[in-house]
PDB file of C-alpha atoms and ligand atoms in Angstrom:
ATOM      1  CA  UNK A   1       2.887  18.324   3.897  1.00  0.00           C
ATOM      2  CA  UNK A   2       5.366  16.045   1.986  1.00  0.00           C
ATOM      3  CA  UNK A   3       4.236  13.381  -0.146  1.00  0.00           C
ATOM      4  CA  UNK A   4       6.271  10.886   1.738  1.00  0.00           C
ATOM      5  CA  UNK A   5       5.196   7.643  -0.331  1.00  0.00           C
ATOM      6  CA  UNK A   6       8.150   5.450  -0.317  1.00  0.00           C
ATOM      7  CA  UNK A   7       7.795   4.742  -4.011  1.00  0.00           C
ATOM      8  CA  UNK A   8       5.954   7.738  -5.828  1.00  0.00           C
ATOM      9  CA  UNK A   9       4.878   7.017  -9.375  1.00  0.00           C
ATOM     10  CA  UNK A  10       5.781   9.898 -11.943  1.00  0.00           C
ATOM     11  CA  UNK A  11       2.204  11.110 -13.124  1.00  0.00           C
ATOM     12  CA  UNK A  12       1.617  12.563 -16.343  1.00  0.00           C
ATOM     13  CA  UNK A  13      -1.565  14.603 -15.907  1.00  0.00           C
ATOM     14  CA  UNK A  14      -3.487  15.398 -19.167  1.00  0.00           C
ATOM     15  CA  UNK A  15      -6.734  16.555 -17.931  1.00  0.00           C
ATOM     16  CA  UNK A  16     -10.194  17.371 -19.744  1.00  0.00           C
ATOM     17  CA  UNK A  17     -13.406  18.450 -17.809  1.00  0.00           C
ATOM     18  CA  UNK A  18     -15.638  15.461 -17.244  1.00  0.00           C
ATOM     19  CA  UNK A  19     -19.495  15.062 -17.297  1.00  0.00           C
ATOM     20  CA  UNK A  20     -22.150  15.208 -14.562  1.00  0.00           C
ATOM     21  CA  UNK A  21     -21.258  14.067 -11.076  1.00  0.00           C
ATOM     22  CA  UNK A  22     -18.573  11.545 -10.189  1.00  0.00           C
ATOM     23  CA  UNK A  23     -17.901  10.434  -6.463  1.00  0.00           C
ATOM     24  CA  UNK A  24     -14.220   9.833  -6.119  1.00  0.00           C
ATOM     25  CA  UNK A  25     -13.348   7.575  -3.047  1.00  0.00           C
ATOM     26  CA  UNK A  26     -10.180   8.205  -1.268  1.00  0.00           C
ATOM     27  CA  UNK A  27      -7.337   5.888  -0.786  1.00  0.00           C
ATOM     28  CA  UNK A  28      -5.686   5.430   2.447  1.00  0.00           C
ATOM     29  CA  UNK A  29      -1.937   6.509   2.397  1.00  0.00           C
ATOM     30  CA  UNK A  30       0.396   6.206   5.398  1.00  0.00           C
ATOM     31  CA  UNK A  31       2.724   9.143   5.490  1.00  0.00           C
ATOM     32  CA  UNK A  32       6.265   7.825   6.433  1.00  0.00           C
ATOM     33  CA  UNK A  33       8.620   8.637   9.067  1.00  0.00           C
ATOM     34  CA  UNK A  34       8.739   8.093  12.790  1.00  0.00           C
ATOM     35  CA  UNK A  35       5.810  10.351  13.717  1.00  0.00           C
ATOM     36  CA  UNK A  36       3.278   9.759  10.910  1.00  0.00           C
ATOM     37  CA  UNK A  37      -0.498  10.141  10.285  1.00  0.00           C
ATOM     38  CA  UNK A  38      -2.724   8.376   7.768  1.00  0.00           C
ATOM     39  CA  UNK A  39      -4.405  10.484   5.258  1.00  0.00           C
ATOM     40  CA  UNK A  40      -7.468   9.851   2.870  1.00  0.00           C
ATOM     41  CA  UNK A  41      -6.129  11.042  -0.649  1.00  0.00           C
ATOM     42  CA  UNK A  42      -8.698  11.780  -3.202  1.00  0.00           C
ATOM     43  CA  UNK A  43      -6.507  13.746  -5.703  1.00  0.00           C
ATOM     44  CA  UNK A  44      -4.683  12.731  -7.962  1.00  0.00           C
ATOM     45  CA  UNK A  45      -6.244   9.565  -8.840  1.00  0.00           C
ATOM     46  CA  UNK A  46      -6.836   7.163 -11.728  1.00  0.00           C
ATOM     47  CA  UNK A  47     -10.217   8.733 -12.768  1.00  0.00           C
ATOM     48  CA  UNK A  48      -9.159  12.371 -12.296  1.00  0.00           C
ATOM     49  CA  UNK A  49      -5.873  14.320 -11.755  1.00  0.00           C
ATOM     50  CA  UNK A  50      -7.210  17.772 -11.161  1.00  0.00           C
ATOM     51  CA  UNK A  51     -10.293  19.917 -10.342  1.00  0.00           C
ATOM     52  CA  UNK A  52      -9.667  23.368 -11.575  1.00  0.00           C
ATOM     53  CA  UNK A  53      -5.861  23.743 -10.639  1.00  0.00           C
ATOM     54  CA  UNK A  54      -6.457  21.740  -7.428  1.00  0.00           C
ATOM     55  CA  UNK A  55      -4.091  18.978  -7.955  1.00  0.00           C
ATOM     56  CA  UNK A  56      -3.719  17.220  -4.892  1.00  0.00           C
ATOM     57  CA  UNK A  57      -6.018  16.609  -1.751  1.00  0.00           C
ATOM     58  CA  UNK A  58      -5.285  14.858   1.553  1.00  0.00           C
ATOM     59  CA  UNK A  59      -7.957  14.716   4.370  1.00  0.00           C
ATOM     60  CA  UNK A  60      -6.743  13.514   7.601  1.00  0.00           C
ATOM     61  CA  UNK A  61      -7.878  13.075  11.251  1.00  0.00           C
ATOM     62  CA  UNK A  62      -9.352  13.731  13.857  1.00  0.00           C
ATOM     63  CA  UNK A  63      -6.131  12.332  15.554  1.00  0.00           C
ATOM     64  CA  UNK A  64      -4.873  13.007  18.941  1.00  0.00           C
ATOM     65  CA  UNK A  65      -1.158  13.966  18.575  1.00  0.00           C
ATOM     66  CA  UNK A  66      -0.655  13.154  22.251  1.00  0.00           C
ATOM     67  CA  UNK A  67      -1.624   9.428  21.689  1.00  0.00           C
ATOM     68  CA  UNK A  68      -0.085   8.914  18.282  1.00  0.00           C
ATOM     69  CA  UNK A  69       3.141  11.142  18.672  1.00  0.00           C
ATOM     70  CA  UNK A  70       1.593  13.326  16.050  1.00  0.00           C
ATOM     71  CA  UNK A  71       3.177  14.566  12.834  1.00  0.00           C
ATOM     72  CA  UNK A  72       6.567  15.692  12.155  1.00  0.00           C
ATOM     73  CA  UNK A  73       7.741  16.370   8.598  1.00  0.00           C
ATOM     74  CA  UNK A  74      11.202  17.444   8.025  1.00  0.00           C
ATOM     75  CA  UNK A  75      12.083  20.150   5.573  1.00  0.00           C
ATOM     76  CA  UNK A  76      11.467  18.974   2.166  1.00  0.00           C
ATOM     77  CA  UNK A  77      11.165  20.860  -1.123  1.00  0.00           C
ATOM     78  CA  UNK A  78       8.378  22.053  -3.553  1.00  0.00           C
ATOM     79  CA  UNK A  79       8.340  23.465  -6.991  1.00  0.00           C
ATOM     80  CA  UNK A  80       5.512  24.738  -9.469  1.00  0.00           C
ATOM     81  CA  UNK A  81       2.694  24.523  -7.107  1.00  0.00           C
ATOM     82  CA  UNK A  82       0.985  26.480  -3.967  1.00  0.00           C
ATOM     83  CA  UNK A  83       0.073  24.372  -0.793  1.00  0.00           C
ATOM     84  CA  UNK A  84      -3.091  25.348   1.003  1.00  0.00           C
ATOM     85  CA  UNK A  85      -3.247  24.257   4.547  1.00  0.00           C
ATOM     86  CA  UNK A  86      -6.662  24.141   6.182  1.00  0.00           C
ATOM     87  CA  UNK A  87      -7.431  22.850   9.593  1.00  0.00           C
ATOM     88  CA  UNK A  88     -10.908  21.905  11.389  1.00  0.00           C
ATOM     89  CA  UNK A  89      -8.895  21.455  14.777  1.00  0.00           C
ATOM     90  CA  UNK A  90      -5.192  21.126  16.071  1.00  0.00           C
ATOM     91  CA  UNK A  91      -2.260  23.248  15.348  1.00  0.00           C
ATOM     92  CA  UNK A  92       0.790  22.801  13.044  1.00  0.00           C
ATOM     93  CA  UNK A  93       3.959  24.724  13.222  1.00  0.00           C
ATOM     94  CA  UNK A  94       5.224  25.689   9.735  1.00  0.00           C
ATOM     95  CA  UNK A  95       8.806  26.941   8.987  1.00  0.00           C
ATOM     96  CA  UNK A  96       9.953  27.690   5.524  1.00  0.00           C
ATOM     97  CA  UNK A  97      13.073  28.876   3.580  1.00  0.00           C
ATOM     98  CA  UNK A  98      11.547  32.558   3.426  1.00  0.00           C
ATOM     99  CA  UNK A  99      12.044  32.604   7.302  1.00  0.00           C
ATOM    100  CA  UNK A 100       8.371  32.249   8.041  1.00  0.00           C
ATOM    101  CA  UNK A 101       7.619  30.511  11.374  1.00  0.00           C
ATOM    102  CA  UNK A 102       3.677  30.332  11.520  1.00  0.00           C
ATOM    103  CA  UNK A 103       1.096  28.427  13.458  1.00  0.00           C
ATOM    104  CA  UNK A 104      -1.557  26.759  11.287  1.00  0.00           C
ATOM    105  CA  UNK A 105      -4.871  27.177  12.997  1.00  0.00           C
ATOM    106  CA  UNK A 106      -8.524  26.258  12.376  1.00  0.00           C
ATOM    107  CA  UNK A 107     -10.342  28.409  10.130  1.00  0.00           C
ATOM    108  CA  UNK A 108      -7.198  30.116   8.863  1.00  0.00           C
ATOM    109  CA  UNK A 109      -5.639  29.664   5.497  1.00  0.00           C
ATOM    110  CA  UNK A 110      -2.022  29.330   5.045  1.00  0.00           C
ATOM    111  CA  UNK A 111      -0.978  29.521   1.342  1.00  0.00           C
ATOM    112  CA  UNK A 112       2.521  28.890   0.321  1.00  0.00           C
ATOM    113  CA  UNK A 113       3.577  29.445  -3.116  1.00  0.00           C
ATOM    114  CA  UNK A 114       6.571  27.263  -4.114  1.00  0.00           C
ATOM    115  CA  UNK A 115       7.223  28.763  -7.562  1.00  0.00           C
ATOM    116  CA  UNK A 116      10.668  28.227  -8.555  1.00  0.00           C
ATOM    117  CA  UNK A 117      11.454  26.560  -5.294  1.00  0.00           C
ATOM    118  CA  UNK A 118      10.833  26.481  -1.487  1.00  0.00           C
ATOM    119  CA  UNK A 119      11.643  24.173   1.429  1.00  0.00           C
ATOM    120  CA  UNK A 120       9.419  23.900   4.542  1.00  0.00           C
ATOM    121  CA  UNK A 121       8.716  21.688   7.580  1.00  0.00           C
ATOM    122  CA  UNK A 122       5.510  20.919   9.426  1.00  0.00           C
ATOM    123  CA  UNK A 123       5.187  19.775  12.858  1.00  0.00           C
ATOM    124  CA  UNK A 124       2.299  19.063  15.111  1.00  0.00           C
ATOM    125  CA  UNK A 125       3.262  17.031  18.210  1.00  0.00           C
ATOM    126  CA  UNK A 126       2.781  17.531  22.051  1.00  0.00           C
ATOM    127  CA  UNK A 127       5.932  19.817  21.766  1.00  0.00           C
ATOM    128  CA  UNK A 128       4.128  22.330  19.410  1.00  0.00           C
ATOM    129  CA  UNK A 129       0.419  22.295  20.493  1.00  0.00           C
ATOM    130  CA  UNK A 130      -0.451  24.814  23.002  1.00  0.00           C
ATOM    131  CA  UNK A 131      -3.392  23.189  24.703  1.00  0.00           C
ATOM    132  CA  UNK A 132      -4.959  19.700  25.111  1.00  0.00           C
ATOM    133  CA  UNK A 133      -7.689  21.189  22.709  1.00  0.00           C
ATOM    134  CA  UNK A 134      -5.234  21.856  19.921  1.00  0.00           C
ATOM    135  CA  UNK A 135      -3.963  18.464  20.155  1.00  0.00           C
ATOM    136  CA  UNK A 136      -6.711  16.862  18.044  1.00  0.00           C
ATOM    137  CA  UNK A 137      -5.299  17.232  14.541  1.00  0.00           C
ATOM    138  CA  UNK A 138      -7.939  17.237  11.825  1.00  0.00           C
ATOM    139  CA  UNK A 139      -7.713  18.966   8.425  1.00  0.00           C
ATOM    140  CA  UNK A 140      -6.640  18.915   4.686  1.00  0.00           C
ATOM    141  CA  UNK A 141      -3.598  19.473   2.722  1.00  0.00           C
ATOM    142  CA  UNK A 142      -4.302  20.795  -0.724  1.00  0.00           C
ATOM    143  CA  UNK A 143      -1.910  21.609  -3.808  1.00  0.00           C
ATOM    144  CA  UNK A 144      -2.584  24.141  -6.478  1.00  0.00           C
ATOM    145  CA  UNK A 145      -0.813  23.806  -9.704  1.00  0.00           C
ATOM    146  CA  UNK A 146       0.889  26.827 -11.224  1.00  0.00           C
ATOM    147  CA  UNK A 147       0.106  27.780 -14.782  1.00  0.00           C
ATOM    148  CA  UNK A 148       3.257  27.846 -17.064  1.00  0.00           C
ATOM    149  CA  UNK A 149       3.663  31.501 -17.127  1.00  0.00           C
ATOM    150  CA  UNK A 150       3.718  31.839 -13.222  1.00  0.00           C
ATOM    151  CA  UNK A 151       5.220  28.554 -12.144  1.00  0.00           C
ATOM    152  CA  UNK A 152       8.735  29.907 -11.723  1.00  0.00           C
ATOM    153  CA  UNK A 153       7.508  32.908  -9.590  1.00  0.00           C
ATOM    154  CA  UNK A 154       9.301  33.644  -6.440  1.00  0.00           C
ATOM    155  CA  UNK A 155       8.295  31.764  -3.054  1.00  0.00           C
ATOM    156  CA  UNK A 156       5.778  33.247  -0.920  1.00  0.00           C
ATOM    157  CA  UNK A 157       3.698  32.808   2.148  1.00  0.00           C
ATOM    158  CA  UNK A 158       0.201  34.221   2.957  1.00  0.00           C
ATOM    159  CA  UNK A 159      -1.966  34.025   5.980  1.00  0.00           C
ATOM    160  CA  UNK A 160      -5.637  34.711   5.886  1.00  0.00           C
ATOM    161  CA  UNK A 161      -8.500  34.259   8.452  1.00  0.00           C
ATOM    162  CA  UNK A 162     -11.739  34.657   6.357  1.00  0.00           C
ATOM    163  CA  UNK A 163     -14.896  35.911   8.372  1.00  0.00           C
ATOM    164  CA  UNK A 164     -17.600  33.419   9.114  1.00  0.00           C
ATOM    165  CA  UNK A 165     -20.444  34.073   6.747  1.00  0.00           C
ATOM    166  CA  UNK A 166     -24.025  33.177   7.861  1.00  0.00           C
ATOM    167  CA  UNK A 167     -26.166  31.898   4.995  1.00  0.00           C
ATOM    168  CA  UNK A 168     -29.695  30.461   5.055  1.00  0.00           C
ATOM    169  CA  UNK A 169     -29.167  26.881   6.381  1.00  0.00           C
ATOM    170  CA  UNK A 170     -25.498  27.081   6.528  1.00  0.00           C
ATOM    171  CA  UNK A 171     -22.084  28.926   7.458  1.00  0.00           C
ATOM    172  CA  UNK A 172     -19.060  29.512   5.207  1.00  0.00           C
ATOM    173  CA  UNK A 173     -15.591  30.597   5.203  1.00  0.00           C
ATOM    174  CA  UNK A 174     -14.257  31.606   1.760  1.00  0.00           C
ATOM    175  CA  UNK A 175     -10.547  31.174   1.903  1.00  0.00           C
ATOM    176  CA  UNK A 176      -9.775  31.563  -1.901  1.00  0.00           C
ATOM    177  CA  UNK A 177     -11.683  33.200  -4.658  1.00  0.00           C
ATOM    178  CA  UNK A 178     -15.396  34.521  -4.530  1.00  0.00           C
ATOM    179  CA  UNK A 179     -18.481  32.937  -3.265  1.00  0.00           C
ATOM    180  CA  UNK A 180     -21.856  34.287  -1.812  1.00  0.00           C
ATOM    181  CA  UNK A 181     -20.774  38.049  -2.141  1.00  0.00           C
ATOM    182  CA  UNK A 182     -17.426  37.793  -0.649  1.00  0.00           C
ATOM    183  CA  UNK A 183     -13.881  37.462  -1.999  1.00  0.00           C
ATOM    184  CA  UNK A 184     -10.816  36.274  -0.442  1.00  0.00           C
ATOM    185  CA  UNK A 185      -7.877  38.831  -0.865  1.00  0.00           C
ATOM    186  CA  UNK A 186      -5.293  36.161  -1.233  1.00  0.00           C
ATOM    187  CA  UNK A 187      -3.771  36.268  -4.810  1.00  0.00           C
ATOM    188  CA  UNK A 188      -3.988  33.051  -6.964  1.00  0.00           C
ATOM    189  CA  UNK A 189      -2.744  32.391 -10.375  1.00  0.00           C
ATOM    190  CA  UNK A 190      -5.816  30.877 -12.186  1.00  0.00           C
ATOM    191  CA  UNK A 191      -9.475  31.210 -11.612  1.00  0.00           C
ATOM    192  CA  UNK A 192     -10.117  29.321  -8.216  1.00  0.00           C
ATOM    193  CA  UNK A 193     -12.449  28.866  -5.314  1.00  0.00           C
ATOM    194  CA  UNK A 194     -11.893  27.356  -1.876  1.00  0.00           C
ATOM    195  CA  UNK A 195     -14.513  27.494   0.967  1.00  0.00           C
ATOM    196  CA  UNK A 196     -15.454  25.701   4.116  1.00  0.00           C
ATOM    197  CA  UNK A 197     -19.165  25.110   4.326  1.00  0.00           C
ATOM    198  CA  UNK A 198     -20.951  23.858   7.208  1.00  0.00           C
ATOM    199  CA  UNK A 199     -24.785  22.730   6.359  1.00  0.00           C
ATOM    200  CA  UNK A 200     -27.382  22.646   9.214  1.00  0.00           C
ATOM    201  CA  UNK A 201     -29.152  19.328   9.955  1.00  0.00           C
ATOM    202  CA  UNK A 202     -32.282  19.075   7.623  1.00  0.00           C
ATOM    203  CA  UNK A 203     -31.356  22.250   5.491  1.00  0.00           C
ATOM    204  CA  UNK A 204     -30.411  22.809   1.839  1.00  0.00           C
ATOM    205  CA  UNK A 205     -27.806  25.154   0.913  1.00  0.00           C
ATOM    206  CA  UNK A 206     -28.461  26.572  -2.487  1.00  0.00           C
ATOM    207  CA  UNK A 207     -25.416  28.735  -3.993  1.00  0.00           C
ATOM    208  CA  UNK A 208     -25.009  30.664  -7.169  1.00  0.00           C
ATOM    209  CA  UNK A 209     -21.773  29.299  -8.719  1.00  0.00           C
ATOM    210  CA  UNK A 210     -19.726  30.105 -11.782  1.00  0.00           C
ATOM    211  CA  UNK A 211     -20.639  28.031 -14.792  1.00  0.00           C
ATOM    212  CA  UNK A 212     -17.368  28.134 -16.182  1.00  0.00           C
ATOM    213  CA  UNK A 213     -15.800  26.317 -13.127  1.00  0.00           C
ATOM    214  CA  UNK A 214     -15.813  22.595 -12.385  1.00  0.00           C
ATOM    215  CA  UNK A 215     -16.321  21.890  -8.603  1.00  0.00           C
ATOM    216  CA  UNK A 216     -15.370  19.181  -5.900  1.00  0.00           C
ATOM    217  CA  UNK A 217     -17.118  18.752  -2.706  1.00  0.00           C
ATOM    218  CA  UNK A 218     -14.965  16.990  -0.093  1.00  0.00           C
ATOM    219  CA  UNK A 219     -16.771  15.591   2.666  1.00  0.00           C
ATOM    220  CA  UNK A 220     -15.666  15.988   6.204  1.00  0.00           C
ATOM    221  CA  UNK A 221     -17.857  15.342   9.235  1.00  0.00           C
ATOM    222  CA  UNK A 222     -21.539  14.399   8.536  1.00  0.00           C
ATOM    223  CA  UNK A 223     -22.921  13.727   5.061  1.00  0.00           C
ATOM    224  CA  UNK A 224     -24.317  15.932   2.237  1.00  0.00           C
ATOM    225  CA  UNK A 225     -26.093  15.003  -0.756  1.00  0.00           C
ATOM    226  CA  UNK A 226     -25.105  16.708  -3.879  1.00  0.00           C
ATOM    227  CA  UNK A 227     -26.613  16.101  -7.411  1.00  0.00           C
ATOM    228  CA  UNK A 228     -28.255  12.954  -5.896  1.00  0.00           C
ATOM    229  CA  UNK A 229     -24.875  11.454  -4.615  1.00  0.00           C
ATOM    230  CA  UNK A 230     -24.743  10.994  -0.775  1.00  0.00           C
ATOM    231  CA  UNK A 231     -21.135  11.519   0.255  1.00  0.00           C
ATOM    232  CA  UNK A 232     -19.255   9.660   2.832  1.00  0.00           C
ATOM    233  CA  UNK A 233     -16.143  10.826   5.017  1.00  0.00           C
ATOM    234  CA  UNK A 234     -13.252  11.688   2.824  1.00  0.00           C
ATOM    235  CA  UNK A 235     -15.113  11.185  -0.480  1.00  0.00           C
ATOM    236  CA  UNK A 236     -14.973  13.949  -3.214  1.00  0.00           C
ATOM    237  CA  UNK A 237     -17.979  14.645  -5.504  1.00  0.00           C
ATOM    238  CA  UNK A 238     -16.589  16.012  -8.918  1.00  0.00           C
ATOM    239  CA  UNK A 239     -19.104  18.161 -10.779  1.00  0.00           C
ATOM    240  CA  UNK A 240     -18.600  19.178 -14.223  1.00  0.00           C
ATOM    241  CA  UNK A 241     -18.573  22.773 -15.689  1.00  0.00           C
ATOM    242  CA  UNK A 242     -21.986  24.113 -16.804  1.00  0.00           C
ATOM    243  CA  UNK A 243     -24.197  24.708 -13.668  1.00  0.00           C
ATOM    244  CA  UNK A 244     -24.896  27.939 -12.376  1.00  0.00           C
ATOM    245  CA  UNK A 245     -26.366  26.596  -9.233  1.00  0.00           C
ATOM    246  CA  UNK A 246     -25.174  24.251  -6.648  1.00  0.00           C
ATOM    247  CA  UNK A 247     -27.295  22.582  -3.983  1.00  0.00           C
ATOM    248  CA  UNK A 248     -25.905  20.772  -0.933  1.00  0.00           C
ATOM    249  CA  UNK A 249     -28.481  18.931   1.306  1.00  0.00           C
ATOM    250  CA  UNK A 250     -27.904  17.760   4.806  1.00  0.00           C
ATOM    251  CA  UNK A 251     -30.508  14.853   5.536  1.00  0.00           C
ATOM    252  CA  UNK A 252     -28.760  14.192   8.954  1.00  0.00           C
ATOM    253  CA  UNK A 253     -29.414  15.136  12.377  1.00  0.00           C
ATOM    254  CA  UNK A 254     -25.830  16.793  12.945  1.00  0.00           C
ATOM    255  CA  UNK A 255     -24.228  19.582  11.045  1.00  0.00           C
ATOM    256  CA  UNK A 256     -22.419  18.166   7.820  1.00  0.00           C
ATOM    257  CA  UNK A 257     -19.114  20.100   7.011  1.00  0.00           C
ATOM    258  CA  UNK A 258     -17.517  20.028   3.374  1.00  0.00           C
ATOM    259  CA  UNK A 259     -14.733  21.893   1.539  1.00  0.00           C
ATOM    260  CA  UNK A 260     -15.924  23.267  -1.816  1.00  0.00           C
ATOM    261  CA  UNK A 261     -13.159  23.362  -4.301  1.00  0.00           C
ATOM    262  CA  UNK A 262     -13.476  25.003  -7.734  1.00  0.00           C
ATOM    263  CA  UNK A 263     -11.761  26.327 -10.760  1.00  0.00           C
ATOM    264  CA  UNK A 264     -11.753  26.624 -14.380  1.00  0.00           C
ATOM    265  CA  UNK A 265     -10.442  23.291 -15.995  1.00  0.00           C
ATOM    266  CA  UNK A 266      -6.703  23.362 -15.969  1.00  0.00           C
ATOM    267  CA  UNK A 267      -5.680  22.182 -19.459  1.00  0.00           C
ATOM    268  CA  UNK A 268      -1.888  22.172 -19.261  1.00  0.00           C
ATOM    269  CA  UNK A 269       0.027  18.965 -19.096  1.00  0.00           C
ATOM    270  CA  UNK A 270       1.602  18.451 -15.809  1.00  0.00           C
ATOM    271  CA  UNK A 271       4.398  15.909 -14.606  1.00  0.00           C
ATOM    272  CA  UNK A 272       4.010  15.325 -10.861  1.00  0.00           C
ATOM    273  CA  UNK A 273       6.302  13.364  -8.823  1.00  0.00           C
ATOM    274  CA  UNK A 274       7.006  13.294  -5.022  1.00  0.00           C
ATOM    275  CA  UNK A 275       6.736  17.076  -3.946  1.00  0.00           C
ATOM    276  CA  UNK A 276       7.466  18.594  -7.305  1.00  0.00           C
ATOM    277  CA  UNK A 277       5.216  19.655 -10.289  1.00  0.00           C
ATOM    278  CA  UNK A 278       6.935  20.087 -13.525  1.00  0.00           C
ATOM    279  CA  UNK A 279       6.341  19.722 -17.128  1.00  0.00           C
ATOM    280  CA  UNK A 280       8.728  16.982 -18.232  1.00  0.00           C
ATOM    281  CA  UNK A 281      10.517  14.238 -16.714  1.00  0.00           C
ATOM    282  CA  UNK A 282      13.835  15.814 -17.261  1.00  0.00           C
ATOM    283  CA  UNK A 283      12.754  18.838 -15.297  1.00  0.00           C
ATOM    284  CA  UNK A 284      11.634  16.647 -12.104  1.00  0.00           C
ATOM    285  CA  UNK A 285      15.080  14.974 -12.480  1.00  0.00           C
ATOM    286  CA  UNK A 286      16.790  18.419 -12.272  1.00  0.00           C
ATOM    287  CA  UNK A 287      14.676  19.474  -9.271  1.00  0.00           C
ATOM    288  CA  UNK A 288      15.333  16.224  -7.432  1.00  0.00           C
ATOM    289  CA  UNK A 289      19.087  16.803  -8.109  1.00  0.00           C
ATOM    290  CA  UNK A 290      19.169  20.311  -6.851  1.00  0.00           C
ATOM    291  CA  UNK A 291      17.365  19.166  -3.675  1.00  0.00           C
ATOM    292  CA  UNK A 292      19.720  16.218  -3.101  1.00  0.00           C
ATOM    293  CA  UNK A 293      22.705  18.641  -3.553  1.00  0.00           C
ATOM    294  CA  UNK A 294      20.883  21.234  -1.142  1.00  0.00           C
ATOM    295  CA  UNK A 295      21.207  23.803  -3.962  1.00  0.00           C
ATOM    296  CA  UNK A 296      20.179  27.417  -3.428  1.00  0.00           C
ATOM    297  CA  UNK A 297      17.051  26.767  -5.582  1.00  0.00           C
ATOM    298  CA  UNK A 298      15.183  25.878  -2.298  1.00  0.00           C
ATOM    299  CA  UNK A 299      16.644  27.848   0.261  1.00  0.00           C
ATOM    300  CA  UNK A 300      17.221  26.713   4.032  1.00  0.00           C
ATOM    301  CA  UNK A 301      14.539  26.091   6.754  1.00  0.00           C
ATOM    302  CA  UNK A 302      15.916  27.543  10.061  1.00  0.00           C
ATOM    303  CA  UNK A 303      14.957  26.376  13.464  1.00  0.00           C
ATOM    304  CA  UNK A 304      13.452  22.919  12.598  1.00  0.00           C
ATOM    305  CA  UNK A 305      14.024  20.877  15.678  1.00  0.00           C
ATOM    306  CA  UNK A 306      13.970  17.254  14.354  1.00  0.00           C
ATOM    307  CA  UNK A 307      16.094  14.055  13.985  1.00  0.00           C
ATOM    308  CA  UNK A 308      16.757  14.479  10.514  1.00  0.00           C
ATOM    309  CA  UNK A 309      17.903  17.762   8.869  1.00  0.00           C
ATOM    310  CA  UNK A 310      15.889  17.239   5.795  1.00  0.00           C
ATOM    311  CA  UNK A 311      14.035  14.734   3.930  1.00  0.00           C
ATOM    312  CA  UNK A 312      15.972  13.064   1.079  1.00  0.00           C
ATOM    313  CA  UNK A 313      14.107  12.625  -2.233  1.00  0.00           C
ATOM    314  CA  UNK A 314      13.059   8.869  -3.075  1.00  0.00           C
ATOM    315  CA  UNK A 315      14.687   7.182  -6.097  1.00  0.00           C
ATOM    316  CA  UNK A 316      13.374   8.340  -9.421  1.00  0.00           C
ATOM    317  CA  UNK A 317      11.451   5.742 -11.202  1.00  0.00           C
ATOM    318  CA  UNK A 318      13.046   3.770 -14.004  1.00  0.00           C
ATOM    319  CA  UNK A 319      10.016   4.490 -16.343  1.00  0.00           C
ATOM    320  CA  UNK A 320      10.268   8.145 -17.681  1.00  0.00           C
ATOM    321  CA  UNK A 321       6.750   8.654 -17.656  1.00  0.00           C
ATOM    322  CA  UNK A 322       3.638   6.857 -16.465  1.00  0.00           C
ATOM    323  CA  UNK A 323       0.911   8.186 -18.677  1.00  0.00           C
ATOM    324  CA  UNK A 324      -2.520   8.403 -17.064  1.00  0.00           C
ATOM    325  CA  UNK A 325      -5.967   7.589 -18.742  1.00  0.00           C
ATOM    326  CA  UNK A 326      -8.066  10.688 -19.544  1.00  0.00           C
ATOM    327  CA  UNK A 327     -11.498  10.955 -17.866  1.00  0.00           C
ATOM    328  CA  UNK A 328     -14.183   9.545 -20.071  1.00  0.00           C
TER     329      UNK A 328
HETATM  330 MN1   MN B 401       5.059  20.216   1.940  1.00  0.00          MN
END
């Protein structure tokens, strides 16, 4: 998905691990364009830019695309990151400058590596969904920052449908990294975890986790309690490194679904602006210029049927760098 904020700020992310548990509340961001959805954004924000290498988290829906027109994001670029698309319901048609055309479907990971540069489009409208069932758009869009030694890697696209794991009091789909004895085969560039967990009513899920990781618990439907904090829809609990066990309790009467994100603290300094991740203002300006010139760096998306051929980048901010306060 594109970060379609009209006037995105340039963010300098200089992150350190925090302490204990912190609940990050989402802010509502309307994604622009004629067919737009609202998202609940928990990363990046003032208190925290990253959890492991996870540097962007948008949670959206459920929204019926036949009522709202749906979502239509024209070809736009990315650099220096991977995008992880995960749906709870609905269907999104993805096209990219590798030549991929893929349907993003519930319970299936689509991991796109931008590396040096990629362009892609994402569409979920009555024209792309196959049945009324798949018209209910509900999911998350996540970005993963690439470490310096791999951030100029070649563009790539992977699809992976993890098996449904049955655990005491819960089910899990592990789409990145290792959890509960299973490992995703999808390659990543830093130690990372991504899993969907559904905790049964009244149950507590107890997981052995890597104490070197920091974790985020992103609440979808229902509500879990983690380290004494009860989460509301779209909230993200941050858990500092050091714990070898994670417990999620569902005190409610309906299943509670979360995404568990984790990774070793990502300590490289990043500059994030619009759809780019770089290391300096000058790099970001160079990426922007290359996109505006439709340079080879990003390639071409074929077959996108929209009203605009591609999304132009917003104007760069006047301020060279907007520093962010480190977490306490
Ligand atoms: Mn995108």
